PDB file of C-alpha atoms in Angstrom:
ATOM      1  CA  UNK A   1     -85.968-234.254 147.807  1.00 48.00           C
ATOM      2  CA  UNK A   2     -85.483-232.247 144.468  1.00 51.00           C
ATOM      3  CA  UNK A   3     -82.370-232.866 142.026  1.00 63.00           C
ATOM      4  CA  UNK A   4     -81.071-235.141 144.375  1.00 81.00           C
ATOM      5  CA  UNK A   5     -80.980-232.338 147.041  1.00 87.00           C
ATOM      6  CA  UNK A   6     -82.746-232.050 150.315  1.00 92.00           C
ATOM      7  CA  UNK A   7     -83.009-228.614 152.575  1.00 92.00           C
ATOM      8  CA  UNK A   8     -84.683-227.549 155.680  1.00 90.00           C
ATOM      9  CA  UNK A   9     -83.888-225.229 158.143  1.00 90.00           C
ATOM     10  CA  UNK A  10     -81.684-227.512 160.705  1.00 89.00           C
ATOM     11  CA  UNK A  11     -79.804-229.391 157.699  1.00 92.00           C
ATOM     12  CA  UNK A  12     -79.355-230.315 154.396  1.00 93.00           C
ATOM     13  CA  UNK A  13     -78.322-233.211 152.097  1.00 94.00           C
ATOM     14  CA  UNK A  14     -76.887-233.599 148.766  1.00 94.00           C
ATOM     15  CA  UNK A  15     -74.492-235.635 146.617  1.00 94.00           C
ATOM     16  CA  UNK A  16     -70.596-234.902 146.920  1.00 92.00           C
ATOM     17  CA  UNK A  17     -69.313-234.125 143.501  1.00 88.00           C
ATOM     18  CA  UNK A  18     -68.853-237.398 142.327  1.00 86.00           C
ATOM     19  CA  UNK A  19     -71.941-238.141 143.595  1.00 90.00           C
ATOM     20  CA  UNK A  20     -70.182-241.499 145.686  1.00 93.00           C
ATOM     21  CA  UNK A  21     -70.451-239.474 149.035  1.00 95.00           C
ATOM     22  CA  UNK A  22     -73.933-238.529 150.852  1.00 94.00           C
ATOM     23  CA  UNK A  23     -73.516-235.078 152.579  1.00 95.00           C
ATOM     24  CA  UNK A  24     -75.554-234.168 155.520  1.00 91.00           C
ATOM     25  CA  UNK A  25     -75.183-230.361 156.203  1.00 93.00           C
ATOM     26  CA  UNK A  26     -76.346-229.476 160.138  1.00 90.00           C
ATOM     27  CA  UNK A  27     -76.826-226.030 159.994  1.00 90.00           C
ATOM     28  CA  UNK A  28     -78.007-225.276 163.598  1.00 85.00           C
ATOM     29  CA  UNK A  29     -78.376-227.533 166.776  1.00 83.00           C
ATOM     30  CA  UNK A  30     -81.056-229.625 166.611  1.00 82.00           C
ATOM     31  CA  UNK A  31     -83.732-231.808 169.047  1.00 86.00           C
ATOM     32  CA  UNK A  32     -84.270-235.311 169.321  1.00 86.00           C
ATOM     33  CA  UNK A  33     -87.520-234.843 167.693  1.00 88.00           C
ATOM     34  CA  UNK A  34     -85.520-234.089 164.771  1.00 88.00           C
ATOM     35  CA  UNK A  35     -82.834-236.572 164.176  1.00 86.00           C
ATOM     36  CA  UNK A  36     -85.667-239.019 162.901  1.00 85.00           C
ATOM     37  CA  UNK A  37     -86.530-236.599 159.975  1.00 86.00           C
ATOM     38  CA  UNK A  38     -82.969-236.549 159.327  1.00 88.00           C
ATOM     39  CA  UNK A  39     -82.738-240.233 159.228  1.00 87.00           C
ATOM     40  CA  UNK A  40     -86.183-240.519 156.543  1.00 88.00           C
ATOM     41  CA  UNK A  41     -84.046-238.199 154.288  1.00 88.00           C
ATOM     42  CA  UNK A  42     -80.740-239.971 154.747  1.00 88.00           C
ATOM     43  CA  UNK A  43     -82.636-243.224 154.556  1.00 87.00           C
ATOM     44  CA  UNK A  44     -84.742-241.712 151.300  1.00 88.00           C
ATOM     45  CA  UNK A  45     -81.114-241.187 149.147  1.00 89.00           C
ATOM     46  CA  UNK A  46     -79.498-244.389 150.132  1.00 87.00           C
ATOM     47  CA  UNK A  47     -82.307-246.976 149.577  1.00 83.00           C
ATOM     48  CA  UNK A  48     -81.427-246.835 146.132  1.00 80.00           C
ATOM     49  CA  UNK A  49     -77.428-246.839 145.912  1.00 81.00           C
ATOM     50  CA  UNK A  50     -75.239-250.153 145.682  1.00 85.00           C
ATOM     51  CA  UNK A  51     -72.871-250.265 148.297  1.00 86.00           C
ATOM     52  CA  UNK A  52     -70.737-249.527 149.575  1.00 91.00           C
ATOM     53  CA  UNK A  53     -72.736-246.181 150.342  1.00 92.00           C
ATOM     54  CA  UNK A  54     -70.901-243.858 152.020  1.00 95.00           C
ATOM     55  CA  UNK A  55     -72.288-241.412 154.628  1.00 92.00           C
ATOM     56  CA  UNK A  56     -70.352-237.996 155.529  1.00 94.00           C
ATOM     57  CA  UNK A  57     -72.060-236.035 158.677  1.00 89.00           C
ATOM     58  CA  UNK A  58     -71.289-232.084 158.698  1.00 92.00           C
ATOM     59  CA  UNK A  59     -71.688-230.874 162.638  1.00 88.00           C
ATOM     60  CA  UNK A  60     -70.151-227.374 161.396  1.00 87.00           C
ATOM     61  CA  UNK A  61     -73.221-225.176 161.896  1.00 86.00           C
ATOM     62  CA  UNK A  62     -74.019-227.031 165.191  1.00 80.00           C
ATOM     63  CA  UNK A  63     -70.578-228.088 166.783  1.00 65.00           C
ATOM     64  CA  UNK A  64     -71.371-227.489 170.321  1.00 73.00           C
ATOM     65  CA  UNK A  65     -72.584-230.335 173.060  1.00 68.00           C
ATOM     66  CA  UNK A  66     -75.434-232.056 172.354  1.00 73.00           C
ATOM     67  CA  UNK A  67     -78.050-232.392 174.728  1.00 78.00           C
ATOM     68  CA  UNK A  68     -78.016-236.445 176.175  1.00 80.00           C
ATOM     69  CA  UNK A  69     -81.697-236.746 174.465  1.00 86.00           C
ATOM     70  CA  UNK A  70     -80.062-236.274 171.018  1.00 82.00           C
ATOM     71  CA  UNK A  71     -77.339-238.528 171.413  1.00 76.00           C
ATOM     72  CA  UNK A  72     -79.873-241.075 172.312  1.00 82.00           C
ATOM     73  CA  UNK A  73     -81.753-240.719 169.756  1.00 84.00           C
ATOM     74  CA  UNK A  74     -78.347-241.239 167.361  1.00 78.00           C
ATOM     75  CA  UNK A  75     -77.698-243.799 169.190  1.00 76.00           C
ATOM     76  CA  UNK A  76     -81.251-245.581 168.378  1.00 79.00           C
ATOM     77  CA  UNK A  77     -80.981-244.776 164.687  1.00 80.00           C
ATOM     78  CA  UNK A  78     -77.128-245.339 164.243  1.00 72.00           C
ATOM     79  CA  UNK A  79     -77.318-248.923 163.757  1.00 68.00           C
ATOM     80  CA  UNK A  80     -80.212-248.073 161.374  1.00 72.00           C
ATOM     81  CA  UNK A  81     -78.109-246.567 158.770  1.00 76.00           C
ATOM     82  CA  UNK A  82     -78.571-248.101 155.232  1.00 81.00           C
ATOM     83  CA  UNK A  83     -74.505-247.209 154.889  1.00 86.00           C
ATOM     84  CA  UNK A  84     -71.500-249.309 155.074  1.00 89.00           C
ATOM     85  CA  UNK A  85     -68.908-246.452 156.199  1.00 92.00           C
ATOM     86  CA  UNK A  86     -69.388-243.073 157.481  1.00 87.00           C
ATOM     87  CA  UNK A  87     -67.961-240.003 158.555  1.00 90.00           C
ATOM     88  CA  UNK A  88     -68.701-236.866 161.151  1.00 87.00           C
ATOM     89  CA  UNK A  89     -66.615-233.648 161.269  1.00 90.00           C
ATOM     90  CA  UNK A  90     -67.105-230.096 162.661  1.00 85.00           C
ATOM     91  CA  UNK A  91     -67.956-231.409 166.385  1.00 81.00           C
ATOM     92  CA  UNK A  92     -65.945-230.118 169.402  1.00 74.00           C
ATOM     93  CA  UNK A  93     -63.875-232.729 171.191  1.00 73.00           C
ATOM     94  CA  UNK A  94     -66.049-233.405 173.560  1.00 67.00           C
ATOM     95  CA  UNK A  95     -68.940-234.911 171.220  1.00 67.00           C
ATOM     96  CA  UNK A  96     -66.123-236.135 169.340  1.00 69.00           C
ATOM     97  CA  UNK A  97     -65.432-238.387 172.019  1.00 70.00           C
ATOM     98  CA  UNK A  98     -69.140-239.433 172.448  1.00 68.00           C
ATOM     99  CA  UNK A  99     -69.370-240.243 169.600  1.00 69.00           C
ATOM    100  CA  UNK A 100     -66.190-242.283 169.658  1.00 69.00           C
ATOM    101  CA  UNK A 101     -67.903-244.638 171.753  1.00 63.00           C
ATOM    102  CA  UNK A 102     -71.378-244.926 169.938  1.00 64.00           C
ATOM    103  CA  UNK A 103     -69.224-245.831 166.841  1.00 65.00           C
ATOM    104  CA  UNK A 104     -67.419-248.258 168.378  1.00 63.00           C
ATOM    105  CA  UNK A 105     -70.450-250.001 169.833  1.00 59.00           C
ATOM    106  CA  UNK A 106     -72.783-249.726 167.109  1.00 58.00           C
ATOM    107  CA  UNK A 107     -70.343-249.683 164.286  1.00 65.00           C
ATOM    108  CA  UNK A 108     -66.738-250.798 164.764  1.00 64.00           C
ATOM    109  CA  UNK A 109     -64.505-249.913 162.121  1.00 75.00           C
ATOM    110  CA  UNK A 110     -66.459-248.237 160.101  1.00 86.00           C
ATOM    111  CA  UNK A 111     -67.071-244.644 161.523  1.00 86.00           C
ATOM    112  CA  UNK A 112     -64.297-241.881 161.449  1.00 88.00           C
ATOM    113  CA  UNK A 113     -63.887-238.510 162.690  1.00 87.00           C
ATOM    114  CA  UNK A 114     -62.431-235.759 161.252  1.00 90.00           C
ATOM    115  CA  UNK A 115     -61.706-232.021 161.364  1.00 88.00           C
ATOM    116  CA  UNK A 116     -63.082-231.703 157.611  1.00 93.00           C
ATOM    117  CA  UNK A 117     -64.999-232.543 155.230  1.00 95.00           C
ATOM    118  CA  UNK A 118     -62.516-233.228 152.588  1.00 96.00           C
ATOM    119  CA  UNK A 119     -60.433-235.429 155.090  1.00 96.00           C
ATOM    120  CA  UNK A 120     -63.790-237.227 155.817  1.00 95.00           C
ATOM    121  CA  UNK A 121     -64.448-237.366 151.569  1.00 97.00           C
ATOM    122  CA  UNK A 122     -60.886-238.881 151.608  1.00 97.00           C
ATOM    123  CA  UNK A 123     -61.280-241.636 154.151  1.00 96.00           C
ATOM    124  CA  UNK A 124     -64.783-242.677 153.069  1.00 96.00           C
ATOM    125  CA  UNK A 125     -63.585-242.806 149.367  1.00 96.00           C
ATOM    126  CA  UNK A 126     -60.504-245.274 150.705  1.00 96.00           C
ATOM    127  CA  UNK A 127     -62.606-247.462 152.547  1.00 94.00           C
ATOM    128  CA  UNK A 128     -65.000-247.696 150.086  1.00 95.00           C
ATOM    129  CA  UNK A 129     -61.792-248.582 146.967  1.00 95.00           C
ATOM    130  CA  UNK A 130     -60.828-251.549 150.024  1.00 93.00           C
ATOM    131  CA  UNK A 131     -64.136-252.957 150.219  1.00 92.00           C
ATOM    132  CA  UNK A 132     -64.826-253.101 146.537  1.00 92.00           C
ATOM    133  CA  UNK A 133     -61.088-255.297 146.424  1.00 93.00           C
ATOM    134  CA  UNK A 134     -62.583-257.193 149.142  1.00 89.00           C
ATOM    135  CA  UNK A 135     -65.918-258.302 147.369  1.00 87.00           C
ATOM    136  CA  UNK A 136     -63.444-258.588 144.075  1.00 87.00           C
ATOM    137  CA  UNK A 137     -60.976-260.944 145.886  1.00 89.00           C
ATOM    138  CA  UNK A 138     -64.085-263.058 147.177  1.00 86.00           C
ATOM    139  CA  UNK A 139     -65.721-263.285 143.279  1.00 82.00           C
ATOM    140  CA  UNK A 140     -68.706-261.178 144.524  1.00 70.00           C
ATOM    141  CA  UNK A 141     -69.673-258.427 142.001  1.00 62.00           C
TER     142      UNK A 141
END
């Protein structure tokens, strides 16, 4: 991690402008063997941020199906995640729906899909605005 950015040759991650949003950038398909690397990185960003810390996953550069070893290794580290809501875009629809029903076992409410990345930015930034009102309306700081 350098600057606050992270890059190796399956993805990257980096602060949104605004530096509210974690971006993980998948730039080619990847192995199972890899999706705990990406979850050290993910994990070394977000130790330090108050929540809620957002999460936005980029499936652009690798969009086709996943191999079922993959998706069970997300599904191990999913619920691992040191974020309150996150986001995936760029998959086809069929690991779209997949991953429709990880998130709604491992994380109800609080995963989205999306086409792109700035309708993912969007979402994440609304959830987080409700949550803050939330912890607000309860006298948490």
């Amino acid at each position: 991690m350098e600057d606050g950015h992270f890059e190796s040759d399956k993805f990257s991650v980096r602060w949104a402008d605004g530096g509210d949003v974690l971006l993980l950038e998948v730039h080619t398909p990847y192995e199972a063997k890899d999706v705990w690397g990406m979850t050290e990185q993910l994990q070394r960003f977000l130790d330090d941020d108050e929540p809620p810390r957002l999460l936005l996953i980029d499936h652009a550069g690798a969009p086709n199906l996943m191999p079922r070893d993959v998706r069970k290794e997300l599904e191990k580290t999913t619920d691992r995640m040191p974020v309150e809501f996150f986001v995936v875009t760029g998959l086809n629809n069929l690991n779209r729906m997949v991953g429709r029903i990880i998130a709604r076992v491992f994380r109800p409410g609080q995963v989205n899909f999306f086409d792109t990345p700035a309708e993912g930015i969007e979402w994440l930034r609304g959830q987080a605005a409700n949550f803050k009102a939330e912890l607000e309306a309860k006298g948490t700081p």
